[in-house]
Coordinates of C-alpha atoms and ligand atoms in Angstrom, one line a residue:
X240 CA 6.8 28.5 0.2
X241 CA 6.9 24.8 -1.4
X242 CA 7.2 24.7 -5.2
X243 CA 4.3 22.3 -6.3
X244 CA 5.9 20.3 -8.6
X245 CA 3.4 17.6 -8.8
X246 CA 0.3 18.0 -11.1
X247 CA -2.8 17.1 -8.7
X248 CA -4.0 15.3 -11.7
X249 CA -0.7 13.0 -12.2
X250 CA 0.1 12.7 -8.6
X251 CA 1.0 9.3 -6.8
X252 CA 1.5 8.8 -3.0
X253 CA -0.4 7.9 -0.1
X254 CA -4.5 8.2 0.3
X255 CA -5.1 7.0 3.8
X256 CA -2.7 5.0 6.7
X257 CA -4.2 2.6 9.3
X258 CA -2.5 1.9 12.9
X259 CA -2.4 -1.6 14.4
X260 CA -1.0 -1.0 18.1
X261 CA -1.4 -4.3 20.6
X262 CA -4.0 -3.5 23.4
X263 CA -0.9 -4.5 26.3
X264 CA 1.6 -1.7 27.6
X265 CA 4.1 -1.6 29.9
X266 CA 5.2 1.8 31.7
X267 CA 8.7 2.1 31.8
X268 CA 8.1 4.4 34.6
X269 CA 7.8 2.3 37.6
X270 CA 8.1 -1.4 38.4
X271 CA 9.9 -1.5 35.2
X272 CA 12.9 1.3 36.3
X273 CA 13.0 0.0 39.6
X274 CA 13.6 -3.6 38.8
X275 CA 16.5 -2.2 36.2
X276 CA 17.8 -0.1 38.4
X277 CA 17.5 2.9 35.9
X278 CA 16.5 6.6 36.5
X279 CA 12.4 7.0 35.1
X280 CA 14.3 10.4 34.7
X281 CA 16.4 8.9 31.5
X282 CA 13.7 6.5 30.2
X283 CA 11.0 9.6 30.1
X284 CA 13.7 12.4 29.1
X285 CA 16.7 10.9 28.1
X286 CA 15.2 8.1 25.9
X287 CA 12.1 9.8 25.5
X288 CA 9.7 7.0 25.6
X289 CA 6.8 6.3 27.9
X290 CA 4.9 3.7 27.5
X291 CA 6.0 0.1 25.2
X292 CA 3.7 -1.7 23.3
X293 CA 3.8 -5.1 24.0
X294 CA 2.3 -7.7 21.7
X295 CA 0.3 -10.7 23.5
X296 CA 0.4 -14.5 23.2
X297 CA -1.4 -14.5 20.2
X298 CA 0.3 -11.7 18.2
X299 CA 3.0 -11.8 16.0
X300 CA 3.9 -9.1 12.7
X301 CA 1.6 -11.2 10.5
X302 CA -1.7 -11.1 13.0
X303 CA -0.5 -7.2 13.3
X304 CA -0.2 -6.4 9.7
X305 CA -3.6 -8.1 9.0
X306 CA -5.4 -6.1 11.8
X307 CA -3.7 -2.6 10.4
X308 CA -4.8 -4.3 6.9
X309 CA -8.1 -4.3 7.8
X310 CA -8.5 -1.1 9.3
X311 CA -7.5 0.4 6.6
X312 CA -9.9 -1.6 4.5
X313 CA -12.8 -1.3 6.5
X314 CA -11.9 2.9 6.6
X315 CA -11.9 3.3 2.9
X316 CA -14.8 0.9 1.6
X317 CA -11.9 -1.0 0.1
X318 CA -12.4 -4.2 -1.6
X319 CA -9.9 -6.9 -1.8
X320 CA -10.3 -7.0 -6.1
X321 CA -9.1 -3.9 -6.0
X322 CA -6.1 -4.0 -4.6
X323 CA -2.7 -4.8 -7.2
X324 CA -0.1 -5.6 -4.7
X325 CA 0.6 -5.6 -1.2
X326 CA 4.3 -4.8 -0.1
X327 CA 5.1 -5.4 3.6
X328 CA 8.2 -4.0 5.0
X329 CA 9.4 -6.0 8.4
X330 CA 12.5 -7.2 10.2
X331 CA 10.0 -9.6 12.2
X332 CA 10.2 -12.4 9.4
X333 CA 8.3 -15.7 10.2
X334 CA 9.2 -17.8 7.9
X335 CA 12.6 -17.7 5.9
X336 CA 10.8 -18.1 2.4
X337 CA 7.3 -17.8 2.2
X338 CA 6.7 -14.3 2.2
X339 CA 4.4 -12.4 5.5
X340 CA 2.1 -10.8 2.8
X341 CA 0.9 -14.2 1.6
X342 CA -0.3 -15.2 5.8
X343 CA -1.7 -11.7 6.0
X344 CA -4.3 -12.3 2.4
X345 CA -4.9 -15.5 4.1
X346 CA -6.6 -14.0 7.7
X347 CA -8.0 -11.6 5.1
X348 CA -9.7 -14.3 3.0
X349 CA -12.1 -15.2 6.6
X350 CA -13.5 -11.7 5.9
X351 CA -14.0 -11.3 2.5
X352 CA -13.9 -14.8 1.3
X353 CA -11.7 -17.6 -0.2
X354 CA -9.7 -16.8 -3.5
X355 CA -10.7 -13.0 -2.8
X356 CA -7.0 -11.4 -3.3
X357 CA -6.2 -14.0 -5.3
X358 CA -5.2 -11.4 -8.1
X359 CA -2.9 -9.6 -5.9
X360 CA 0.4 -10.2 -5.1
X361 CA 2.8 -9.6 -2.1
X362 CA 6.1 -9.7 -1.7
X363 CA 8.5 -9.0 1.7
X364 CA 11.1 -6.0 2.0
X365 CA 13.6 -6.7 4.2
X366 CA 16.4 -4.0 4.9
X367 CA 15.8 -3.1 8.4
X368 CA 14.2 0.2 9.6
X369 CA 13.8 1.5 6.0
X370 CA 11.9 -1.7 4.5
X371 CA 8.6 -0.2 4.4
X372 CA 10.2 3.3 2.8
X373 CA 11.8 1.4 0.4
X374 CA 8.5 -0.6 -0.4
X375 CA 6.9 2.4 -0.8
X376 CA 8.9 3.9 -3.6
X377 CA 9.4 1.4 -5.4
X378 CA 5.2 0.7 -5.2
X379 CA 4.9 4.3 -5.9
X380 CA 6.5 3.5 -9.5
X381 CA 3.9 0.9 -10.0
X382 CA 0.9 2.6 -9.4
X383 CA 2.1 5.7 -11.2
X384 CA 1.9 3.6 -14.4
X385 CA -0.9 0.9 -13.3
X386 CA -4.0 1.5 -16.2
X387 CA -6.5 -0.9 -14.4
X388 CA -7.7 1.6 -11.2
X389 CA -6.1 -1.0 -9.1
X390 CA -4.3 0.4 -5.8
X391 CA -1.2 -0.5 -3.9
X392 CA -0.9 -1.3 -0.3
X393 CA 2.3 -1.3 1.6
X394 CA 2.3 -2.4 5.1
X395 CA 4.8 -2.1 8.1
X396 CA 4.9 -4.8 10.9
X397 CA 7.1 -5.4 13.4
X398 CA 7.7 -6.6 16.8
X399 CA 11.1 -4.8 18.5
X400 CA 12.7 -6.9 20.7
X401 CA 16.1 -6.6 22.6
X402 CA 17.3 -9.4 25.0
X403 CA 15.8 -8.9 28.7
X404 CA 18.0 -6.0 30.6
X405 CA 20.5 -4.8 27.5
X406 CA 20.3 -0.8 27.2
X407 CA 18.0 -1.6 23.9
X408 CA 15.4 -3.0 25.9
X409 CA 13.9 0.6 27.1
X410 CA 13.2 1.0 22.9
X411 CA 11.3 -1.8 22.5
X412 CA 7.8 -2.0 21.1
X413 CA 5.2 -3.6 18.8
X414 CA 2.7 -2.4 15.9
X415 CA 1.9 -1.7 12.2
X416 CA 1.2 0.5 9.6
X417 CA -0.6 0.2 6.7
X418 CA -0.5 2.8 3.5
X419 CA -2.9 3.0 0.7
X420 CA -0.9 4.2 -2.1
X421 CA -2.7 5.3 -5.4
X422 CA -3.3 8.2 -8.1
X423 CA -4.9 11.1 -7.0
X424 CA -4.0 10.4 -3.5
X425 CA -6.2 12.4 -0.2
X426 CA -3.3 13.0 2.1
X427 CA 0.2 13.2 0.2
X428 CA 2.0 13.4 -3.2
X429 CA 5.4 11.6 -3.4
X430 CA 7.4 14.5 -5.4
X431 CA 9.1 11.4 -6.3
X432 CA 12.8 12.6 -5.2
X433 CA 14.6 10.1 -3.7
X434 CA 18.3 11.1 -2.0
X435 CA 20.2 8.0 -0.8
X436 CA 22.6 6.6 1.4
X437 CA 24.1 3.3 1.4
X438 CA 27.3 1.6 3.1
X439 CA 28.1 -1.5 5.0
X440 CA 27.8 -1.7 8.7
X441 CA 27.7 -4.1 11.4
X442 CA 25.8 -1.3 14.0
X443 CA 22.7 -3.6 14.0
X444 CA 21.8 -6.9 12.5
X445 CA 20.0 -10.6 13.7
X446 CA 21.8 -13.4 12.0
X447 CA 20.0 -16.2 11.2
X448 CA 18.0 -18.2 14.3
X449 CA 18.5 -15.5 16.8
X450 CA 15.2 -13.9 17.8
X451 CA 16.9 -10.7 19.3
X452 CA 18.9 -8.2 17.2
X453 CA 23.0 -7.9 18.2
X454 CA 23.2 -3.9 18.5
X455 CA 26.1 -2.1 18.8
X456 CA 24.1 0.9 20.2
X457 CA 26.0 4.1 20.4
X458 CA 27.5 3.1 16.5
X459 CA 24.2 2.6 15.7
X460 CA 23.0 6.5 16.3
X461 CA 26.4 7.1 14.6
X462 CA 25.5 5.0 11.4
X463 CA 22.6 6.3 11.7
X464 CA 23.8 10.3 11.8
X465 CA 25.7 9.7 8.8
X466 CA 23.7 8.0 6.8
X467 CA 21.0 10.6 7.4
X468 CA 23.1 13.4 6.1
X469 CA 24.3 11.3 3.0
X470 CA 20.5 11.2 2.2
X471 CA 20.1 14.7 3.0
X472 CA 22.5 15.8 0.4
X473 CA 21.9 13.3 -2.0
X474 CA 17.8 14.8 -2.0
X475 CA 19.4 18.5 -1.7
X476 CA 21.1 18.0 -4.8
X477 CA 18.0 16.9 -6.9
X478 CA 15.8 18.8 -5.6
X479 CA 17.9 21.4 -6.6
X480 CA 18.6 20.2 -9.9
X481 CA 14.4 19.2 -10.7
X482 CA 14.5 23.0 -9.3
X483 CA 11.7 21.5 -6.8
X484 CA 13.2 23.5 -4.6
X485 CA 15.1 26.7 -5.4
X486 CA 16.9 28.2 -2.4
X487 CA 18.2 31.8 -3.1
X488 CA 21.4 32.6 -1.4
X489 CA 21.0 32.4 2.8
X490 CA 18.6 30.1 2.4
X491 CA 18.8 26.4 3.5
X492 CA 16.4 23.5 2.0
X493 CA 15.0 23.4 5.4
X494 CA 13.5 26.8 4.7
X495 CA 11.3 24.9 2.1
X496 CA 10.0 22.3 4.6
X497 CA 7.3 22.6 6.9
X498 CA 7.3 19.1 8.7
X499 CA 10.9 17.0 8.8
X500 CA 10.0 13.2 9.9
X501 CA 12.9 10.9 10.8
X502 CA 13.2 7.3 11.5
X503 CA 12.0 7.2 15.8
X504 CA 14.3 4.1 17.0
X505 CA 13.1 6.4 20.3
X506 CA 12.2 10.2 20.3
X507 CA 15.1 11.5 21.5
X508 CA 16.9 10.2 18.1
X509 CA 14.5 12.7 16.3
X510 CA 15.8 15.5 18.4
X511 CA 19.2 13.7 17.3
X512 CA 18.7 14.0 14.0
X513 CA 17.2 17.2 13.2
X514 CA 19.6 19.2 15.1
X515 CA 22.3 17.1 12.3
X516 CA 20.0 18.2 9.4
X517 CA 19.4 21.4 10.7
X518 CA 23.0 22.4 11.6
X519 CA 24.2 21.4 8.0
X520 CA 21.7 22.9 6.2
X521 CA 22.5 26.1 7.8
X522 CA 25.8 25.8 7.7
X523 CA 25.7 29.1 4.8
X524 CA 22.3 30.4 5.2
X525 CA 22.4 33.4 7.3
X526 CA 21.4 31.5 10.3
X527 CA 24.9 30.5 10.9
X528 CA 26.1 34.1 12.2
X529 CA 23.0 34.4 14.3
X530 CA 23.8 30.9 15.6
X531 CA 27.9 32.1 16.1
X532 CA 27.2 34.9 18.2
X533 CA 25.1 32.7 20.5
X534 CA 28.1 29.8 20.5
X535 CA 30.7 30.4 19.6
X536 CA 32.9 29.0 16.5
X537 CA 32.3 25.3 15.0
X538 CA 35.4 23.5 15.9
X539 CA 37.4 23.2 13.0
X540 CA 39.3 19.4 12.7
X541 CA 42.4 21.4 11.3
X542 CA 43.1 23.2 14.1
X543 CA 43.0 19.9 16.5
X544 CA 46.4 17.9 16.6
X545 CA 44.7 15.2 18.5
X546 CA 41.4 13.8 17.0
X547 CA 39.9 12.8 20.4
X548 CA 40.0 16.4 21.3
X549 CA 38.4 17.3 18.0
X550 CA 35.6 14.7 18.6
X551 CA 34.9 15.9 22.4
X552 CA 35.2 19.6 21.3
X553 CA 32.4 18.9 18.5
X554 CA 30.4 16.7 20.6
X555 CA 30.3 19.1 23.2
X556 CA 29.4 22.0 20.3
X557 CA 26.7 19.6 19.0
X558 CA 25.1 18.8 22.4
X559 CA 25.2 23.0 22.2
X560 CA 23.1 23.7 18.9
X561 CA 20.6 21.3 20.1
X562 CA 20.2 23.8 23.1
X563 CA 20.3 27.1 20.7
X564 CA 17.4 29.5 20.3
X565 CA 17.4 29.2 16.6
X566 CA 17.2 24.7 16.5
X567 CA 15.0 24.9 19.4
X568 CA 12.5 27.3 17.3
X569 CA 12.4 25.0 14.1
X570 CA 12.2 22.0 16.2
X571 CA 9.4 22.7 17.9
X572 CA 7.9 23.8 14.7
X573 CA 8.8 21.4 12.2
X574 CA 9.7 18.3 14.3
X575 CA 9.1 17.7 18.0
X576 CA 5.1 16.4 17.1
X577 CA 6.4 13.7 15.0
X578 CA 6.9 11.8 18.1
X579 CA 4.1 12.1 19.7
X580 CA 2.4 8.2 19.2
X581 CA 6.1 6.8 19.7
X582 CA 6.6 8.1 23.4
X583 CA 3.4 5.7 24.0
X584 CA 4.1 3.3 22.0
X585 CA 7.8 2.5 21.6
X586 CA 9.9 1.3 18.8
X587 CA 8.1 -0.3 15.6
X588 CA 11.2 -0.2 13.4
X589 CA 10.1 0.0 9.7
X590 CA 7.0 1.2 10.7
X591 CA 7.9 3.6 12.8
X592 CA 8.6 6.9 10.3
X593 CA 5.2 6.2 9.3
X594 CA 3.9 6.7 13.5
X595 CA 5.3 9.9 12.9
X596 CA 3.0 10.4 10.4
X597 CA 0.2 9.1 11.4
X598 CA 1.4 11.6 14.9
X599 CA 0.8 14.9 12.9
X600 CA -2.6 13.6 11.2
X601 CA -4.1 13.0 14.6
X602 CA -2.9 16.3 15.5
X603 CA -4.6 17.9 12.7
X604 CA -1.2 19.5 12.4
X605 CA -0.7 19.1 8.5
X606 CA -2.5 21.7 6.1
X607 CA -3.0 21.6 2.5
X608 CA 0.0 22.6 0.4
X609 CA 3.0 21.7 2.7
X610 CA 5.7 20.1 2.3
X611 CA 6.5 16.9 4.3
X612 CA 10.6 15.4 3.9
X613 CA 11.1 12.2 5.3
X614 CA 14.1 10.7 6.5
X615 CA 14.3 7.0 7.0
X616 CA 17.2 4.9 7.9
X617 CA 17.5 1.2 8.4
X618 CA 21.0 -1.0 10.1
X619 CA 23.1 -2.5 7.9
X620 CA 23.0 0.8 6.7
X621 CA 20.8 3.0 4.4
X622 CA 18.9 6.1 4.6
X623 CA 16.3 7.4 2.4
X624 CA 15.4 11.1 2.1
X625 CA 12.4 12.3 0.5
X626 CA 9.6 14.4 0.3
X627 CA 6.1 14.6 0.0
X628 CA 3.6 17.4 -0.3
X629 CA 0.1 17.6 1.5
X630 CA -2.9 17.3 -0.9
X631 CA -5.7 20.0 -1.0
X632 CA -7.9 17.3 0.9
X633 CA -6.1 16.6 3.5
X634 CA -8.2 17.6 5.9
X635 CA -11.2 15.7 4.7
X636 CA -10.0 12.3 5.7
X637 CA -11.0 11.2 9.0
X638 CA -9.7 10.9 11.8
X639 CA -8.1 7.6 13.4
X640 CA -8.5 8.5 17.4
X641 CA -5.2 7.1 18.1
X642 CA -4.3 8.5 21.0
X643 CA -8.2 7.6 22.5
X644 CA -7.2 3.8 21.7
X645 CA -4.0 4.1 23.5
X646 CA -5.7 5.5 26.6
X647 CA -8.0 2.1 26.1
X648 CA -5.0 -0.3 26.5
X649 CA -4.1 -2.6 29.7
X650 CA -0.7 -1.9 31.9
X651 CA 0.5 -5.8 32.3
X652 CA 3.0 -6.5 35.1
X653 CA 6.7 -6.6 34.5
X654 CA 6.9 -10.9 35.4
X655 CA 4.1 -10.6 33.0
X656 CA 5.8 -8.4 30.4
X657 CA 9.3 -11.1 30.7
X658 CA 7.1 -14.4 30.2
X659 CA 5.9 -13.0 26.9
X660 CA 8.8 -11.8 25.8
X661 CA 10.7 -15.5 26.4
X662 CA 7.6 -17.1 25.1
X663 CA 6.8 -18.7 28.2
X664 CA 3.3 -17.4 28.5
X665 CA 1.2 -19.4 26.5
X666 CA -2.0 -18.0 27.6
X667 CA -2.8 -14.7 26.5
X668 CA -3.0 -11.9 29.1
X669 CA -6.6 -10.7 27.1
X670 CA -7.8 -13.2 25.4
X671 CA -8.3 -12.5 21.6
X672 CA -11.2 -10.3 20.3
X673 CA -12.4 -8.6 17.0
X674 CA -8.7 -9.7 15.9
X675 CA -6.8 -12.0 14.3
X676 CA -4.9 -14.6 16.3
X677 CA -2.1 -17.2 16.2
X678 CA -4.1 -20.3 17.0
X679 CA -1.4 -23.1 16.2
X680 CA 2.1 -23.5 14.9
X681 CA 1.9 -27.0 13.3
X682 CA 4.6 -29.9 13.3
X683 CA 5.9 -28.7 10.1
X684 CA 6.1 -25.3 11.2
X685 CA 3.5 -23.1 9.3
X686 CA 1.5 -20.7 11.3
X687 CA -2.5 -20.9 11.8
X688 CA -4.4 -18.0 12.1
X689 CA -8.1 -17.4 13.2
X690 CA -10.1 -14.3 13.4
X691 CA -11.7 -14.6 16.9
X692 CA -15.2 -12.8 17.0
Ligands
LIG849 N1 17.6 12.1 33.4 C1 17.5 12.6 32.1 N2 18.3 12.3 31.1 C2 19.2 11.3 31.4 C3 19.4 10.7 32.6 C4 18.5 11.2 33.7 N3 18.6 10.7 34.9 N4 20.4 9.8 32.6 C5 20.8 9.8 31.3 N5 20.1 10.7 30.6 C6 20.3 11.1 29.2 C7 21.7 11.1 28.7 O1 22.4 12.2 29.1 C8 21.5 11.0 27.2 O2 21.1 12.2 26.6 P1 22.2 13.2 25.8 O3 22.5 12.4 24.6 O4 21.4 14.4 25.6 O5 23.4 13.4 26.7 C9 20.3 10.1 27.1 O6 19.7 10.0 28.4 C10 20.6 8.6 26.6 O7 21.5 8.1 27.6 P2 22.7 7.2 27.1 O8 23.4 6.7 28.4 O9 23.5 7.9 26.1 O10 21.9 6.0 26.4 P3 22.0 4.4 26.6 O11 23.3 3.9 27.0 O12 20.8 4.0 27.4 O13 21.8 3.9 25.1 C11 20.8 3.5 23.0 C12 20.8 4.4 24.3 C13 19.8 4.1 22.0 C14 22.1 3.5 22.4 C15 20.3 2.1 23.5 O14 19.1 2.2 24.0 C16 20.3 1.1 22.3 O15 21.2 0.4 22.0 N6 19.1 1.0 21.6 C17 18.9 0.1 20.5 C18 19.5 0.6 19.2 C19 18.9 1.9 18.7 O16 17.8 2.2 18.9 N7 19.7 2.6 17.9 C20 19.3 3.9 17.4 C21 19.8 4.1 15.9 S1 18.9 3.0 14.9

């Protein structure tokens, strides 16, 4: 069972989390498959995803990060005075100085009033897919020492967007998160152990101007592997040494972990991952016999002359575990709901670890006094590990009906879905409502937003 290492009374992490999602999809089943010429068999299985989010005319990470903003305010009887900072994590930038945050307090200020946040301040985290992760710990050391009552918001926004036909263009997606961070937080308490990995890569990245990442794909899930499991043993090591958690010997840190969240580029990723974490963290727990009479011997890179033997003899092992009784039983149990909102809504990047999230909570899956790890990872690349564990009122906070507002959303057409994404469709497809919206972009090049009744 976790070791509660985090006085309730002392305890810093996150109260409450809004979700912004656009009200467009497009099924990748269908028109969609056909037109690409691609199995739905892949998309659905393979990839994992269902359904993309797809933001309209008048969306864009800032409108999207002020409608999760305001969720979340509207949820929690929130007032802008007293809110301290607001962090957003995106790799959506708008402008290549003035910072998202400072667009998002000014849609804000038509609600609550002119000048209202003007005591806050906000500032942009850019480092791909673990922006927002990164936002939040270093907002978590603020508000652990912030002597006013004031509260911290950190907010997730992005828009992913591959070019038309590349093999990223199945993960796309659109949407935002926002996190109320403060003392004496309803949902979870940061243990505050961060494990990290950090090395330079070119497996993902959007230089200057372009408006469409260059991927390198199939490097990417290998950055990302590694990275992962740098994380992993970088947390495993101070957890051990905080003695947060104390595994006795056949026991894995896993053992200690009741829900394992990762970075969902796509679902299938998460399967991905956890059979990586899981198979190295069992490596010497007394899993690993069970797991050797089922498979076989790990191949060893000693005994191969050749190193491409080596690599197709481990990735045929690897594809393996993830088939084994024993991954297949703490997948199910630890990991496969994580991805729940992501199969209908797509890719959000920084945001996306936080769907996962917000996936158990509408599941009513997480109980008082477990322990949630997290595993971010952003290109470029860097992974975060870290854990979290799940307050005594956890259950109190309501409920976001999620997956009721994705059912609510409008299937667009593929010609549709490829004007919007060239930005050749002025018009939007459903015109603005209860929202914010991008009304102008004006000669010098700074955005105007309106909130359309
Ligand atoms: N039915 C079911 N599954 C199928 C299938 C079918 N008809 N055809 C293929 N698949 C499976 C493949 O076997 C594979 O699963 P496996 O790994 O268990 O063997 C899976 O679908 C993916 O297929 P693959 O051909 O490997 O993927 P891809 O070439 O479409 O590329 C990405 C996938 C993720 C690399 C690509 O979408 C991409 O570049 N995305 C953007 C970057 C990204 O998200 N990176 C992730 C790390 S951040």
């Amino acid at each position: 069972m976790p070791t509660k290492n985090v006085p309730e009374d002392n305890a810093v992490g996150i109260d409450d989390l809004s979700v912004y999602v656009p009200r467009l999809f497009l099924p990748l089943a269908g028109e969609f498959s056909n037109n690409r010429g691609i199995d739905p068999g892949k998309l659905i299985k393979g990839i994992g995803i269902e359904r993309m989010a797809v933001p309209d005319a008048h969306e864009d990470a800032a409108t999207m990060a002020a409608m999760s903003l305001l969720d979340l305010m509207r949820r929690t009887h929130l007032r802008p005075e007293e809110i301290g900072k607001i962090y957003v994590g995106t790799e959506s930038a708008l402008d290549e100085a003035k910072a998202l945050g400072t667009y998002v307090i000014g849609m804000l200020e038509q609600i609550y009033g002119k000048g209202s946040f003007q005591e806050c301040s906000t500032v942009e985290f850019k480092a791909a897919c673990i922006g927002t992760t990164l936002a939040l710990e270093s907002q978590s050391y603020w508000a652990a020492v912030e002597e006013e009552g004031k509260v911290g918001i950190v907010i997730a926004s992005d828009v992913a967007k591959y070019p038309l036909a590349s093999a990223g263009e199945y993960t796309q997606g659109a949407g935002s998160v926002a996190l109320l961070v403060k003392k004496n937080p309803r949902l979870l308490a940061l243990e505050q152990i961060y494990g990290t990995f950090t090395r330079d890569e070119n497996d993902f990245f959007r230089p200057m101007g372009c408006t469409t990442a260059v991927v390198n794909g199939k490097h990417s899930n290998q950055c990302y592997l590694d990275a992962m499991r740098g994380a992993f043993d970088s947390f495993a090591a101070k957890a051990k040494r905080l003695k947060a958690i104390a595994p006795e010997k056949g026991e894995g840190i896993t053992d200690f972990v009741d829900h394992l969240l990762f970075h969902i580029p796509y679902p299938r990723m998460v399967e991905y991952a956890s059979a990586a974490i899981f198979r190295y963290d069992w490596r010497e727990s007394c899993r690993s016999k069970e797991i050797e009479q089922e498979l076989g011997q790990e191949p060893k890179a000693l005994e191969y002359d050749d190193p491409e033997r080596y690599q197709a003899a481990e990735a045929d092992y690897a594809r393996h575990f993830a088939k084994s009784k024993q991954f297949l039983q703490a997948y199910q149990a630890k990991v496969r709901d994580t991805a729940t909102l992501s199969r209908q809504i797509g890719n959000i990047y920084t945001g996306s670890i936080y769907l996962g999230l917000a996936s158990l909570l509408e599941m009513q899956k997480i109980h008082a006094g477990e322990r949630l790890c997290f595993g971010a990872y952003g290109s470029g690349c860097s992974a975060l590990f870290f854990s979290a564990l799940a307050q005594p009122k956890v259950a109190s906070v309501p409920l976001r009906g999620l997956l009721q507002r994705l059912e609510e959303r409008r299937q667009i057409s593929l010609q549709d879905y490829e004007r919007l994404h060239e930005g050749k469709k002025e018009k939007s497809v459903l015109p603005p409502r209860g929202e914010f919206a991008l009304v102008r972009i004006d000669h010098q090049g700074y955005r105007h937003y309106e909130y359309a009744e």
